[in-house]
mmCIF file of C-alpha atoms in Angstrom:
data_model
loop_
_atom_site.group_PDB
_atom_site.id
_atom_site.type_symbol
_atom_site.label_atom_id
_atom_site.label_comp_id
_atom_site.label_asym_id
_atom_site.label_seq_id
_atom_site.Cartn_x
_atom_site.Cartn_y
_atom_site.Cartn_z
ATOM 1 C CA UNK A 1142 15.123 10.293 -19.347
ATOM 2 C CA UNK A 1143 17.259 7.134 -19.566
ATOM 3 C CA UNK A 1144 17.754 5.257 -22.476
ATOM 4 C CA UNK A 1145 19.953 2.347 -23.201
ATOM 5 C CA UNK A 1146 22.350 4.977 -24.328
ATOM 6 C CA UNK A 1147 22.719 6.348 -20.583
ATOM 7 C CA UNK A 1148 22.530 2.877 -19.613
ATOM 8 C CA UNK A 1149 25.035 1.760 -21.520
ATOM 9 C CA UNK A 1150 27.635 4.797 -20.214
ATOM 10 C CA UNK A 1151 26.419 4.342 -16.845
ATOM 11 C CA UNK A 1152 27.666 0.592 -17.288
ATOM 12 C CA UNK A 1153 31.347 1.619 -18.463
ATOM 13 C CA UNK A 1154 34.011 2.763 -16.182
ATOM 14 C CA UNK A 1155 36.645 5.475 -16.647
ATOM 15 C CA UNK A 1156 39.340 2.809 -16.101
ATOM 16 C CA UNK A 1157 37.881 0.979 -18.850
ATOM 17 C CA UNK A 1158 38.407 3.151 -21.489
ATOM 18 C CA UNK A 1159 41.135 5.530 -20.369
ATOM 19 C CA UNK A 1160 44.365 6.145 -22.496
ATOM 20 C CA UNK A 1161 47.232 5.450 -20.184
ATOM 21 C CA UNK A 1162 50.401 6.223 -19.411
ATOM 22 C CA UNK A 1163 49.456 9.963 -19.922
ATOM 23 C CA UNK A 1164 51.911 12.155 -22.206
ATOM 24 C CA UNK A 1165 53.173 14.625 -20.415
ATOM 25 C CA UNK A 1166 55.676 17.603 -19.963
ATOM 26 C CA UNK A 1167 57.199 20.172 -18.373
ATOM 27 C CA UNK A 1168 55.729 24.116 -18.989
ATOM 28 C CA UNK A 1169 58.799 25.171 -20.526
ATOM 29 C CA UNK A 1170 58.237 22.660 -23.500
ATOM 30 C CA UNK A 1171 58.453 24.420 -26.727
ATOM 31 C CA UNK A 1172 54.938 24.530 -28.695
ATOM 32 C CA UNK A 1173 57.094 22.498 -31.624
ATOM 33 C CA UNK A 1174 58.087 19.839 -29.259
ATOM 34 C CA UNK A 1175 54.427 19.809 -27.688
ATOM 35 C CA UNK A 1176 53.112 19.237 -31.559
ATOM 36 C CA UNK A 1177 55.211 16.551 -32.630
ATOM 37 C CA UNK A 1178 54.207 14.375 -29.296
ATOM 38 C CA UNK A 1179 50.894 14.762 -30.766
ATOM 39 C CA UNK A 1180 51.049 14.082 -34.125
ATOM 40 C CA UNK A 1181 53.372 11.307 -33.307
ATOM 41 C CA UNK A 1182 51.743 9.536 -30.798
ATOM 42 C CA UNK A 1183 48.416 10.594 -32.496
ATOM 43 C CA UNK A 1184 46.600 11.956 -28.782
ATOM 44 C CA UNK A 1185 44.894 15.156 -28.919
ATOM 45 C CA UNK A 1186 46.298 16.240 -25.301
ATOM 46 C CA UNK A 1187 49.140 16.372 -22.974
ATOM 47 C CA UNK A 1188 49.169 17.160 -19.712
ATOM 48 C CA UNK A 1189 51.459 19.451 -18.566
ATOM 49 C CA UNK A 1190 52.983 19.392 -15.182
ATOM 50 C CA UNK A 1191 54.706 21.583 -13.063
ATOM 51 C CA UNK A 1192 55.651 22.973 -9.672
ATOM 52 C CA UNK A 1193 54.059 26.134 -8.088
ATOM 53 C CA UNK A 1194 56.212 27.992 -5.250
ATOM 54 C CA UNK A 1195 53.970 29.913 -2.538
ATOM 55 C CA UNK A 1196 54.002 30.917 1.034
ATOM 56 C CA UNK A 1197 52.397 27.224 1.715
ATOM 57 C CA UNK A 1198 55.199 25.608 0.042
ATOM 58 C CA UNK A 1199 56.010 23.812 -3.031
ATOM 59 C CA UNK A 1200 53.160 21.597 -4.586
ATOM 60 C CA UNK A 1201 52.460 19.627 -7.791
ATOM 61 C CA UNK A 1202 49.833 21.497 -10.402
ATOM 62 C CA UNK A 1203 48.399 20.129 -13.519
ATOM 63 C CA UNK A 1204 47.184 21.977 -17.132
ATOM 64 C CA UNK A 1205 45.818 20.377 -20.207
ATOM 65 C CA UNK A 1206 47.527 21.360 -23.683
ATOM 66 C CA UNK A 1207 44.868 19.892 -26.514
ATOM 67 C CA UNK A 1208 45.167 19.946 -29.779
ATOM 68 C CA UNK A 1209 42.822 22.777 -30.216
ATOM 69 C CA UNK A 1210 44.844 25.497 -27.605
ATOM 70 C CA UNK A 1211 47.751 24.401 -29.417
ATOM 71 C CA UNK A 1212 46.639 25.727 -32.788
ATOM 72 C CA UNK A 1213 45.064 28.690 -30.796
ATOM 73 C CA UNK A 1214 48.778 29.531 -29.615
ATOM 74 C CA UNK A 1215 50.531 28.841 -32.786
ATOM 75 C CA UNK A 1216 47.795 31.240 -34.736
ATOM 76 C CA UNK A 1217 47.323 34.124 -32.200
ATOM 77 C CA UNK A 1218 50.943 33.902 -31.070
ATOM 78 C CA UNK A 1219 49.669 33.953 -27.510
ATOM 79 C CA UNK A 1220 52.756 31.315 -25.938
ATOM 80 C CA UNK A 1221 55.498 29.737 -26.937
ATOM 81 C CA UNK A 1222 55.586 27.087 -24.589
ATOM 82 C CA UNK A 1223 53.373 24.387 -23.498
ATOM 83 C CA UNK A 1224 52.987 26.541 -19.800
ATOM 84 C CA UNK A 1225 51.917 29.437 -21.870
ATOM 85 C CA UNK A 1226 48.922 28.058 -23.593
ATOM 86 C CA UNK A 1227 47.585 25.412 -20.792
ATOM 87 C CA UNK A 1228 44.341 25.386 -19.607
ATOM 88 C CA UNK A 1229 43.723 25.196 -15.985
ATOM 89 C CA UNK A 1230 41.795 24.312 -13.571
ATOM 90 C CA UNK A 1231 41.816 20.594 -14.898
ATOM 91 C CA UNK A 1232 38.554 18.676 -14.907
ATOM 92 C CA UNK A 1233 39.605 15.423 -12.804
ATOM 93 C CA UNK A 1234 37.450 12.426 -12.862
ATOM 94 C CA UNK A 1235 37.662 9.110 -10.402
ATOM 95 C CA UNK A 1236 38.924 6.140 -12.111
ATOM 96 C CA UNK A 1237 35.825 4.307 -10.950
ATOM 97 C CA UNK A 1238 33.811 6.663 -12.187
ATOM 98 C CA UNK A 1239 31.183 6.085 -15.108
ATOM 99 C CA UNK A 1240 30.904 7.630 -18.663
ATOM 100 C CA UNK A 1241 27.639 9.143 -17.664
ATOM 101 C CA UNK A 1242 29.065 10.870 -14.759
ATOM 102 C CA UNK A 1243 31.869 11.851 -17.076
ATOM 103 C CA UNK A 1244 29.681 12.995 -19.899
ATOM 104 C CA UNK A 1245 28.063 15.334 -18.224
ATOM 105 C CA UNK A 1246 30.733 16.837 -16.565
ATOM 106 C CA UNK A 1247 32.623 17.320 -19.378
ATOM 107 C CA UNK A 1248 29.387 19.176 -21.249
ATOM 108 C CA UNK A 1249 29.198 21.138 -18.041
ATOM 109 C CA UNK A 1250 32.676 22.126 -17.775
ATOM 110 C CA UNK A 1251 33.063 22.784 -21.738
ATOM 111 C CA UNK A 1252 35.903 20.694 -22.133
ATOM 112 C CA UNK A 1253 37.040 17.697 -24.223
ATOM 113 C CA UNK A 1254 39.089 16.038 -22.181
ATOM 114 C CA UNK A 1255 39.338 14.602 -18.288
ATOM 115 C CA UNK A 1256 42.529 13.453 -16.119
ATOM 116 C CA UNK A 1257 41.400 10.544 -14.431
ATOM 117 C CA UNK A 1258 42.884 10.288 -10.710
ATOM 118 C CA UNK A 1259 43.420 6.992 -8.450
ATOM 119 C CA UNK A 1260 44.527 8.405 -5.136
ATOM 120 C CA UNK A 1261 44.751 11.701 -6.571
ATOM 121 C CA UNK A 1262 47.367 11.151 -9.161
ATOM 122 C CA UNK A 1263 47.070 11.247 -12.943
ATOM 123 C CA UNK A 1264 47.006 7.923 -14.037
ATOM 124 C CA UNK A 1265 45.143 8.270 -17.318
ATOM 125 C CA UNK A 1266 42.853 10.508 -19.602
ATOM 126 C CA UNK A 1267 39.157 10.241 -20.964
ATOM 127 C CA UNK A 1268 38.251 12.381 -23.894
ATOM 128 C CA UNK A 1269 34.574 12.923 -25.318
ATOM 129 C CA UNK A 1270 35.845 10.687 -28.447
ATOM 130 C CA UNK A 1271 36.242 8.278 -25.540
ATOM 131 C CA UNK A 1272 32.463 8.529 -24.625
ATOM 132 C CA UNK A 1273 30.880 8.096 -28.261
ATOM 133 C CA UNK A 1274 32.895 5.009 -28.927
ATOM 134 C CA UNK A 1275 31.161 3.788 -25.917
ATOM 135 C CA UNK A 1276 27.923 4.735 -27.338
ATOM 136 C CA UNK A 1277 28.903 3.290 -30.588
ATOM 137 C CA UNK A 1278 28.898 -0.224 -28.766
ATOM 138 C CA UNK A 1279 25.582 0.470 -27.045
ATOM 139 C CA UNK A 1280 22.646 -1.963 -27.894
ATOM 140 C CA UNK A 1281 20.097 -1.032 -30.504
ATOM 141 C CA UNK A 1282 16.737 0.034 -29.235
ATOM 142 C CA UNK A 1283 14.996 3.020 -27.084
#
């Protein structure tokens, strides 16, 4: 059923409302260090990046550290390093594409937050907070 909700996240664009530069660090990043860049710069994510060695060869891999896995760690002592508590695989969206498109895969994939790619490289993320200020701004009516 659309409404002039959907409408109104089909008519906004990832780019639009992305946070960028993306926070970021390394998997070796102590859980203390990974807390104060988020209470800091008041984000509920980072991503963390890293390199994986295989038999194909060295390649770039991303994780997501939110707020939430971080106190998950720091209560169940499960990692002490941003690495250790990261959740992968990370839901990537297109920088053109819309909230709608993003809403849904975000519901789908049970996660609160997106990397947006351009060209396949992290160049900002969308949370769900993201999508209901967009529906905060959405006309009155349906």
């Amino acid at each position: 059923m659309t409404t002039i909700l959907t409408r109104s996240l089909a008519a906004t664009f990832a780019r639009d409302v992305m946070h960028s530069p993306i926070t970021s660090c390394d998997p070796s990043t102590p859980l203390a260090e990974v807390a104060a860049a988020m209470a800091d710069q008041r984000i509920h994510c980072l991503l963390v990046d890293g390199i994986v060695h295989d038999a194909s060869g060295d390649r770039l891999v991303w994780s997501v550290v939110s707020d939430l896995d971080l106190v998950r760690g720091a209560i169940t002592g499960s990692g002490t390093t941003a690495g250790g508590i990261a959740r992968s695989p990370v839901l990537c969206v297109d920088a053109e594409d819309d909230l709608l498109v993003i809403a849904v895969a975000l519901a789908e994939n049970g996660t609160s937050h997106a990397v947006v790619t351009d060209d396949e490289r992290p160049v900002g993320i969308v949370s769900t907070l993201d999508v209901v200020a967009a529906l905060r701004t959405a006309p009155v009516g349906d």
